[in-house]
Short mmCIF file of C-alpha atoms and ligand atoms in Angstrom, two decimals:
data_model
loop_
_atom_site.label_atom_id
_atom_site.label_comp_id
_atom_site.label_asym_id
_atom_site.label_seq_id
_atom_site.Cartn_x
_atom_site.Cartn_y
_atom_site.Cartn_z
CA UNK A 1 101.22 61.57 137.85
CA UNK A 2 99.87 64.55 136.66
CA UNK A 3 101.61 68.20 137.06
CA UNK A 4 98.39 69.10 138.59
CA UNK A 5 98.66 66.21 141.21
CA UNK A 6 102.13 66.83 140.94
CA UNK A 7 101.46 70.23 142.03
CA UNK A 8 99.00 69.24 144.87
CA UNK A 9 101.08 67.01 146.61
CA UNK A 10 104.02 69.42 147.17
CA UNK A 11 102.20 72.03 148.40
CA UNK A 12 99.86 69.53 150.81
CA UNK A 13 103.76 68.45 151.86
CA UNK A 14 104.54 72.15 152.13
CA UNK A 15 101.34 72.52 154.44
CA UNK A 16 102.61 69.45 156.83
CA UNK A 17 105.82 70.98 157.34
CA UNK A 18 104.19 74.22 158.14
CA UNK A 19 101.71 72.95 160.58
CA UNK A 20 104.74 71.20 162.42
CA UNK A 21 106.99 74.19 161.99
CA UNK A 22 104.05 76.32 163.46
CA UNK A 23 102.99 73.89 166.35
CA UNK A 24 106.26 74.39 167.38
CA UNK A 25 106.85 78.10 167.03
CA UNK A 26 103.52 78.23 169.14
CA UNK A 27 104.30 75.80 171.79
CA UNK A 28 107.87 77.33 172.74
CA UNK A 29 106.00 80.77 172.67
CA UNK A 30 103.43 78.83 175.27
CA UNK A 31 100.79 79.24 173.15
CA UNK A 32 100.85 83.44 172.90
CA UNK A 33 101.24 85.05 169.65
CA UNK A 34 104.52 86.95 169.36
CA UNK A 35 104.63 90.93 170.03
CA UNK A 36 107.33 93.69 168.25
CA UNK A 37 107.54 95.33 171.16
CA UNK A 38 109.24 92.26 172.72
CA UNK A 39 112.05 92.52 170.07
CA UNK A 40 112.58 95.51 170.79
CA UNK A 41 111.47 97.01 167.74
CA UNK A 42 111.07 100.62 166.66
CA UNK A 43 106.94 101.16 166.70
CA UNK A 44 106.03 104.15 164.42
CA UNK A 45 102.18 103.86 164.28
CA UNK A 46 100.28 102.41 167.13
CA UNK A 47 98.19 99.76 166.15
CA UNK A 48 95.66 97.93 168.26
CA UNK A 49 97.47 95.03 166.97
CA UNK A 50 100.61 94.33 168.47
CA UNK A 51 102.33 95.01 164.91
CA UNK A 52 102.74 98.01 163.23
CA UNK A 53 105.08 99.60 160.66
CA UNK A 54 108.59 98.31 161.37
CA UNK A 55 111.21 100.19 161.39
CA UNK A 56 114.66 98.11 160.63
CA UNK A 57 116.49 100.83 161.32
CA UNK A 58 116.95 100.86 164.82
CA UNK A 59 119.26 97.57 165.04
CA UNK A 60 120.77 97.64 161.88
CA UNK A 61 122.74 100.94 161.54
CA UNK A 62 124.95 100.75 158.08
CA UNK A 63 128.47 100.73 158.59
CA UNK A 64 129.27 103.93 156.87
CA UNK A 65 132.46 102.32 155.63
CA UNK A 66 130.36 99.58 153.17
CA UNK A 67 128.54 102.75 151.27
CA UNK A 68 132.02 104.11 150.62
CA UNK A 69 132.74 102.08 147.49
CA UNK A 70 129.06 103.15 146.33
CA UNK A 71 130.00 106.86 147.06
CA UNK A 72 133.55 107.59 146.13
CA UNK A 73 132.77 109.51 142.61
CA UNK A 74 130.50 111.99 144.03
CA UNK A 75 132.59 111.82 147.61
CA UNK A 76 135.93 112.75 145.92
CA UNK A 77 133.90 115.83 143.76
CA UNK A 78 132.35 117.21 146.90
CA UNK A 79 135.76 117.33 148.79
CA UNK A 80 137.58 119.13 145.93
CA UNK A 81 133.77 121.73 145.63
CA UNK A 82 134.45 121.95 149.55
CA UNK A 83 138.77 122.61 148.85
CA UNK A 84 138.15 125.13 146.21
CA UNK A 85 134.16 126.44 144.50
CA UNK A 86 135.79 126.81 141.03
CA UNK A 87 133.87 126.77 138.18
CA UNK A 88 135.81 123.01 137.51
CA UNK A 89 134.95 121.91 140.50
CA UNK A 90 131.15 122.12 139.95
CA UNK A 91 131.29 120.96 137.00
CA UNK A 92 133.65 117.89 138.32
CA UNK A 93 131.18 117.41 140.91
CA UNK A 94 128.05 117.22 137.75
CA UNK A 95 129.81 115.01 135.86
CA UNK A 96 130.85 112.52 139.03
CA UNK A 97 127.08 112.72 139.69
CA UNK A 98 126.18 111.47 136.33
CA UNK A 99 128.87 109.12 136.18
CA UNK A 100 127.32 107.68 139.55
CA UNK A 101 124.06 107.37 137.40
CA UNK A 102 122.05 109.88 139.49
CA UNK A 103 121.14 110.93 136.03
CA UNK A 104 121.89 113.98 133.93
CA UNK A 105 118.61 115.98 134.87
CA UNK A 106 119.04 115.30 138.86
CA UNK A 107 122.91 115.61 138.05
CA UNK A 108 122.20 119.51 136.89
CA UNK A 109 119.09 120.38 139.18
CA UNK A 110 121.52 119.05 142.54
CA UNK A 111 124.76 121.11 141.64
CA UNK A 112 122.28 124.11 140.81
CA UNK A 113 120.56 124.12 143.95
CA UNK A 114 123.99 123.07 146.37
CA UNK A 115 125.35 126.79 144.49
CA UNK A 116 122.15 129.31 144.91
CA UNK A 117 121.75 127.75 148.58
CA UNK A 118 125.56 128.66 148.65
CA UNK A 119 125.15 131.85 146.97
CA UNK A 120 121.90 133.19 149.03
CA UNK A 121 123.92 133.32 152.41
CA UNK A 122 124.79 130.46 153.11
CA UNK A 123 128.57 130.92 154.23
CA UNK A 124 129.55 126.85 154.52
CA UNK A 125 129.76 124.93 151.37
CA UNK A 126 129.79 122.01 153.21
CA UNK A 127 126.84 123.08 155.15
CA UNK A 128 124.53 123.86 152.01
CA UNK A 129 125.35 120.98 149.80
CA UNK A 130 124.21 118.73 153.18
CA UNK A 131 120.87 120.90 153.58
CA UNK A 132 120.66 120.44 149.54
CA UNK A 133 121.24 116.54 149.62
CA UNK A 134 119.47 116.10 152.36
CA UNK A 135 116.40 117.73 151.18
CA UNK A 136 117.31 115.49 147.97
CA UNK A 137 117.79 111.73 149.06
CA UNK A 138 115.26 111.79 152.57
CA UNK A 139 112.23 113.27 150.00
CA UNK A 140 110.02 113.38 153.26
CA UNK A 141 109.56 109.20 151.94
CA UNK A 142 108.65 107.10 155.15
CA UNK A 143 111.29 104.21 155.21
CA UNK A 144 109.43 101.80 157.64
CA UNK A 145 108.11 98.65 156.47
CA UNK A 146 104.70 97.78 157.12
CA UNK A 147 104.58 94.31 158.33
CA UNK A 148 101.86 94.88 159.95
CA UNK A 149 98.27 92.73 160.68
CA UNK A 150 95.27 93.70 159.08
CA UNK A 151 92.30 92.96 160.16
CA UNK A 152 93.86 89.87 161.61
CA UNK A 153 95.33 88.43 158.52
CA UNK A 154 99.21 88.49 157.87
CA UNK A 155 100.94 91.13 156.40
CA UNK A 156 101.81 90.26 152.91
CA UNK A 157 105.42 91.01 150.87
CA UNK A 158 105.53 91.17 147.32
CA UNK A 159 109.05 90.63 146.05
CA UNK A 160 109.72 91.88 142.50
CA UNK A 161 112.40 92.62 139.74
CA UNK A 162 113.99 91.04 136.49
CA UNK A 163 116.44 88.55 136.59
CA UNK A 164 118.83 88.03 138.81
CA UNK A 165 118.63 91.52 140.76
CA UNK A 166 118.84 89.80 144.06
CA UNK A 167 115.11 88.85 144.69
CA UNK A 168 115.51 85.24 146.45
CA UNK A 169 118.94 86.09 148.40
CA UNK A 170 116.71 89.73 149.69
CA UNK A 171 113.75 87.29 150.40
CA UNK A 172 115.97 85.40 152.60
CA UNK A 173 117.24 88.51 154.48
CA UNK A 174 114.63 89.96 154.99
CA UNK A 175 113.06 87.05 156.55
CA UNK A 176 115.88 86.69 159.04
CA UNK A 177 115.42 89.57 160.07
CA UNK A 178 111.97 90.01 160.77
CA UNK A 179 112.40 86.25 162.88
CA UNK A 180 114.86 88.03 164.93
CA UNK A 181 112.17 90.64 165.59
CA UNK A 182 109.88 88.12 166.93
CA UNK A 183 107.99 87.68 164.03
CA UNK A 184 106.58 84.63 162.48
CA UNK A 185 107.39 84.51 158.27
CA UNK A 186 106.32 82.14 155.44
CA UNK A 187 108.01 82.26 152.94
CA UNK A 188 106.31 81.59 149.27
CA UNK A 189 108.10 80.10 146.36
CA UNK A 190 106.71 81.65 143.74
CA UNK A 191 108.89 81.86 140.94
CA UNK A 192 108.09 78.50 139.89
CA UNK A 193 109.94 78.43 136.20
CA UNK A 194 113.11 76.76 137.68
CA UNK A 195 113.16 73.85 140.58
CA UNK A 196 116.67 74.75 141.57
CA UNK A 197 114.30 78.53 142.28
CA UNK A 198 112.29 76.67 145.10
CA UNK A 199 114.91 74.95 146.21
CA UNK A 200 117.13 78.29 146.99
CA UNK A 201 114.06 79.37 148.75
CA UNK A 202 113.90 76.25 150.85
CA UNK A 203 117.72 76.27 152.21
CA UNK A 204 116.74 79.93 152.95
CA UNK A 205 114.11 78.95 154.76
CA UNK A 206 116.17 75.70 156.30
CA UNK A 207 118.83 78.24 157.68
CA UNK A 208 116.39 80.98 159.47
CA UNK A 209 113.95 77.79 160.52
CA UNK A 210 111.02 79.43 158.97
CA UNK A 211 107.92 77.32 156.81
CA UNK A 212 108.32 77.02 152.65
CA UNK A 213 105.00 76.79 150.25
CA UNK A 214 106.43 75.99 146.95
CA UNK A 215 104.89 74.10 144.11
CA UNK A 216 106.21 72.36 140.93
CA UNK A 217 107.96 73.60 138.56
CA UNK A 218 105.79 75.20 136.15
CA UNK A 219 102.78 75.95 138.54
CA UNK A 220 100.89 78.97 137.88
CA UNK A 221 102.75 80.96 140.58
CA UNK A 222 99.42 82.86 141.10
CA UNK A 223 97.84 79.83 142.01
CA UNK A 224 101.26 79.30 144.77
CA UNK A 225 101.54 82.40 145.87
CA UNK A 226 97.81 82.13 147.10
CA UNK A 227 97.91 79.17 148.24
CA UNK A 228 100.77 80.27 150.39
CA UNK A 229 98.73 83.34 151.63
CA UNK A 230 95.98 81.17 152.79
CA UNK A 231 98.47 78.22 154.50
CA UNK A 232 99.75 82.02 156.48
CA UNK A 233 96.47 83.02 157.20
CA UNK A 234 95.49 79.48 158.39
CA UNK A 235 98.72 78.99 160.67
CA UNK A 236 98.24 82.93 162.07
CA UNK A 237 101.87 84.06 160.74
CA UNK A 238 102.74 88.03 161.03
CA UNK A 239 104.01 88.22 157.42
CA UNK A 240 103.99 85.94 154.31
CA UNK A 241 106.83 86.63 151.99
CA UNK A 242 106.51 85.87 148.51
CA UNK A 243 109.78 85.66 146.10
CA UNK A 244 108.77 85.70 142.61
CA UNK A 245 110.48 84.59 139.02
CA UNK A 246 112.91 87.15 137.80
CA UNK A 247 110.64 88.40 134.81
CA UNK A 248 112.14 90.98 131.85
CA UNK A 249 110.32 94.24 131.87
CA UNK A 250 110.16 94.26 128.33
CA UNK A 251 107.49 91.07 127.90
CA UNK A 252 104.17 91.70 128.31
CA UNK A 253 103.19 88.17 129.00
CA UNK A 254 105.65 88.04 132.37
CA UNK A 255 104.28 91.27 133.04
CA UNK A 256 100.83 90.11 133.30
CA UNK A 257 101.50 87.29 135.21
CA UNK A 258 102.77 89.34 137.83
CA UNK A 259 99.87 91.60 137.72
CA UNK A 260 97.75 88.65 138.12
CA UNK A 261 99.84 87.38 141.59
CA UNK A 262 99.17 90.40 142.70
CA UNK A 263 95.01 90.37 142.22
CA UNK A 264 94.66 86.90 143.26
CA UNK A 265 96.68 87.23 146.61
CA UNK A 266 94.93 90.40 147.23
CA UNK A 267 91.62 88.84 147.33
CA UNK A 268 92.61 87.30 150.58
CA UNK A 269 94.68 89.68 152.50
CA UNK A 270 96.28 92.84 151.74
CA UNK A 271 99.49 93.02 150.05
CA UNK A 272 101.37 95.78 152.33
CA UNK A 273 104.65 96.26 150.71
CA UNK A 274 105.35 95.91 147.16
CA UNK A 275 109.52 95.88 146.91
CA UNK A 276 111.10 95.99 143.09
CA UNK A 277 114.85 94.77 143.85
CA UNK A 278 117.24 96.78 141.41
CA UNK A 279 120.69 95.64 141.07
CA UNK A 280 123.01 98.82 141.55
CA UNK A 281 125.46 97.49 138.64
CA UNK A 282 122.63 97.98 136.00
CA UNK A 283 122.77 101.39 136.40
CA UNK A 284 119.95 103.76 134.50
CA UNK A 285 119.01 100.08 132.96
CA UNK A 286 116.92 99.65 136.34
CA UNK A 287 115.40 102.98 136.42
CA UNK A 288 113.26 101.42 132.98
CA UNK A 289 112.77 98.32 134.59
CA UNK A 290 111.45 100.11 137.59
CA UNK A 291 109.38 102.29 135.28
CA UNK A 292 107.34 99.41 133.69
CA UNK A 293 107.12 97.53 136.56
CA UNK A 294 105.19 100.61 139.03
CA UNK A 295 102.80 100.28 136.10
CA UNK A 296 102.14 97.04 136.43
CA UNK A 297 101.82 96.54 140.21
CA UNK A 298 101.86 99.32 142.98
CA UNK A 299 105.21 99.79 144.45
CA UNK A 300 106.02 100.78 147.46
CA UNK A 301 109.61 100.56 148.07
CA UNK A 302 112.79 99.58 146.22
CA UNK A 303 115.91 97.41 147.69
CA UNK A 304 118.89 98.29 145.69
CA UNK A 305 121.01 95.19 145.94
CA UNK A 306 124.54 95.02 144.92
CA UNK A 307 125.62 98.55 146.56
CA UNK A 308 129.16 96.94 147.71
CA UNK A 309 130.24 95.84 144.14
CA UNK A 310 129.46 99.70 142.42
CA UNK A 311 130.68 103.23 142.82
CA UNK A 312 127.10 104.18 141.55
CA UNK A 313 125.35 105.13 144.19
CA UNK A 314 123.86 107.78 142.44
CA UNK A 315 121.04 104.97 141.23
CA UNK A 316 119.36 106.01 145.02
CA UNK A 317 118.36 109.39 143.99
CA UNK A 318 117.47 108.58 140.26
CA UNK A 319 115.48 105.93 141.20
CA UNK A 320 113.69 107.68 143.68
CA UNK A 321 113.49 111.48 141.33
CA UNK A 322 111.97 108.88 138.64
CA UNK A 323 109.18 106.68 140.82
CA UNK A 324 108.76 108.65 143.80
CA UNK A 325 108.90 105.84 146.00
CA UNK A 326 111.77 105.14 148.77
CA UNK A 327 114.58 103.16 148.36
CA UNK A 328 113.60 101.21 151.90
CA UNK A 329 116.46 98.73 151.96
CA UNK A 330 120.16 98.16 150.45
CA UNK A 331 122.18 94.70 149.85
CA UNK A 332 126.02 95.20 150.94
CA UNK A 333 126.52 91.78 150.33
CA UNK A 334 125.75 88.30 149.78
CA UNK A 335 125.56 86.89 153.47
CA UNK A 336 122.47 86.88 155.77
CA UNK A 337 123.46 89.78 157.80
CA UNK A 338 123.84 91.99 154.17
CA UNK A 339 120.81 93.53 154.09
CA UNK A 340 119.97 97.24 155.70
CA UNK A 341 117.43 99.74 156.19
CA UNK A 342 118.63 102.72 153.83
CA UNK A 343 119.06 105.55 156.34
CA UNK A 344 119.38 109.07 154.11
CA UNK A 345 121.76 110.45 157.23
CA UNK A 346 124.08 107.37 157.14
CA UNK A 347 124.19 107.62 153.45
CA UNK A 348 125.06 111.57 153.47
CA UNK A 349 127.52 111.51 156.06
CA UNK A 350 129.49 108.78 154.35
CA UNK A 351 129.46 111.26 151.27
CA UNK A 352 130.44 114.14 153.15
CA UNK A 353 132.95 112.67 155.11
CA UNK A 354 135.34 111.32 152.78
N1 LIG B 1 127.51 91.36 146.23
C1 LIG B 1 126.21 91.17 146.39
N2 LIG B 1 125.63 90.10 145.82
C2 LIG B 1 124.30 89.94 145.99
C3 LIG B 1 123.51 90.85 146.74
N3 LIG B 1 122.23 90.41 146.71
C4 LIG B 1 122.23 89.28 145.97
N4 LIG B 1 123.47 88.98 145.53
C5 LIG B 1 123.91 87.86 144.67
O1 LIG B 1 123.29 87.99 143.40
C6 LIG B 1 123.08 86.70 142.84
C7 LIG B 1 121.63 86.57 142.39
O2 LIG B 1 120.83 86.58 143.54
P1 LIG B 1 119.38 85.90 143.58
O3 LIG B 1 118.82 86.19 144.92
O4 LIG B 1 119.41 84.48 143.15
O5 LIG B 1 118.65 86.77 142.48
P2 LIG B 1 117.15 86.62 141.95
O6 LIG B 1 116.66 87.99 141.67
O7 LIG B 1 116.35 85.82 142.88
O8 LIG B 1 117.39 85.82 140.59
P3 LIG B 1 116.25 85.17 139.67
O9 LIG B 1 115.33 84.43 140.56
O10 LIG B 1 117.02 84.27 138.74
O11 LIG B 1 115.59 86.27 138.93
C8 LIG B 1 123.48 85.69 143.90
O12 LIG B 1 124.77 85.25 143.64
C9 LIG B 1 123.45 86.52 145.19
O13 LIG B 1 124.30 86.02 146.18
C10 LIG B 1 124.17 91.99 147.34
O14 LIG B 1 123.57 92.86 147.98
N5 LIG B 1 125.50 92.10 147.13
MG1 LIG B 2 115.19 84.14 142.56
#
């Protein structure tokens, strides 16, 4: 048999299990699409669809406690800055900064503007360096994902990053959790260099009870991921997830590829989030990675994976001082319930309060 047959006959299998999968989903549903609002689920635009930008915030609160590891440099600075404004302790709380890889610029400009807003008035250290911060990490960014319809064709997710930042175990996440908003996911296999890379997907997908379009190994994943759009469009989903190959910044011919899932999906439905998964432990590696990829496709949010195995959580301002998009979600972990909405509060109050 040919690859291309090959290639054909998985995803026709792919589409079978689908249509079953989907049949069912509709029949236990008696026949009515799903709606957010019967999750429960924080609307933040109206739609005249019943989806809209979802908020993952409301259900999944952080537990301050699992950004502590991620925090304690710059935590243990700020306490001694709020003990004792020495010149030491500034400069303790700069280098703790830089050693969380917020970066040496951002490192500078924060401590600068936590002292003038201390200097001009304000009588609370504490106080300023939270107005400072907060100003800082929140950036005015809207956090919510859109997952929602367009024009009566799924949402579609773009997963993205070099290897082995957390793309497949995020993809997996974040598809349990938008099932246990009511909403009906696909999930795409699209990194199609490596079988045992669909085959992750698939027990994903086997454990949250949600449809799997994957083709061979060595498929154009172009030609997958749009086939998988189409099989969601077909079947009415809400969103179509699509996990790509882990793919080095630094060659051009990966690069393209990407670019070119990107334009070929988009001819059939929009592509509403873009999410570049940086792993936390690469440090100011992932701000270049994150660099090459916005020019490649158009981000629109980050998910820093990793956060509970680092004391770097500087890497959520640096990455978001050097793209200007929001970090949306975080990985604390490796288990399905692992994956949050990054709330700025949450993450400033756990530095603050240690
Ligand atoms: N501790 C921790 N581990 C994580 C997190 N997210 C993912 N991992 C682990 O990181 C490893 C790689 O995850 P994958 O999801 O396979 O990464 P990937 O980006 O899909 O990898 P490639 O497809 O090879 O590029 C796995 O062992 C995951 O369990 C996280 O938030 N915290
Ligand atoms: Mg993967």
């Amino acid at each position: 048999m040919s690859s291309q047959t090959l290639w054909l006959v998985v995803v026709v299998v792919g589409l079978l299990a689908l249509g079953v999968l989907g049949l069912q989903r509709r029949r236990s549903n008696g026949g009515q699409r799903p709606k957010a609002q019967q999750s429960g689920a924080r609307i933040s635009s109206a739609g005249a669809d019943e989806h809209a930008h979802l908020s993952l915030a409301d259900s999944k609160r952080p537990d301050h406690n699992r950004f502590n590891k991620s925090q304690s440099v710059i935590g243990v600075a700020l306490s001694k800055v709020f003990a004792a404004q020495t010149d030491t302790s500034w400069q303790e709380l700069e280098d703790s900064l830089i050693m969380a890889d917020a970066g040496a610029d951002v490192a500078r400009d924060l401590v600068n503007k936590i002292r003038s807003a201390y200097k001009s008035g304000q009588p609370d250290v504490k106080l300023a360096a939270t107005r400072v911060l907060t100003d800082v990490v929140d950036g005015g960014y809207v956090r919510n994902l859109n997952v929602e319809r367009h024009d009566d064709l799924p949402a579609v997710i773009l997963m993205v990053g070099v290897n082995g930042t957390g793309k497949t175990t995020t993809t997996g996440k974040l598809a349990h959790l938008l099932t246990q908003r009511n909403s009906d996911v696909l999930l795409a296999a699209a990194d199609t260099f490596r079988a045992a890379a669909a085959e992750q997907l698939s027990t994903w997908g086997e454990r949250i009870g949600v449809p799997v379009v994957r083709g061979v190994e060595g498929a154009d994943p172009a030609s997958v991921a749009f086939e998988a759009t189409n099989a969601g469009i077909e079947h009415e989903v809400d969103v179509v997830l699509i996990d790509t190959a882990g793919r080095l910044h630094t060659k051009q011919g990966l690069m393209d590829e990407l670019g070119k899932v990107y334009r070929v999906v988009s001819k059939v439905a929009a592509i509403t989030e873009v999410l570049l998964v940086i792993d936390a432990t690469t440090g100011q590696n992932g701000l270049a990675q994150a660099k090459v990829f916005s020019e490649v496709v158009p981000l629109t949010g980050i998910v820093l994976t990793k956060l509970d195995g680092t004391a770097k959580g500087g890497i959520v301002i640096a990455v978001q001082n050097e793209l200007q998009v929001p970090v949306k979600l975080v990985g604390l972990g490796e288990g399905i319930n692992d994956l949050v909405a990054f709330e700025p509060s949450d993450f400033i109050e756990g530095l603050i309060s240690q």
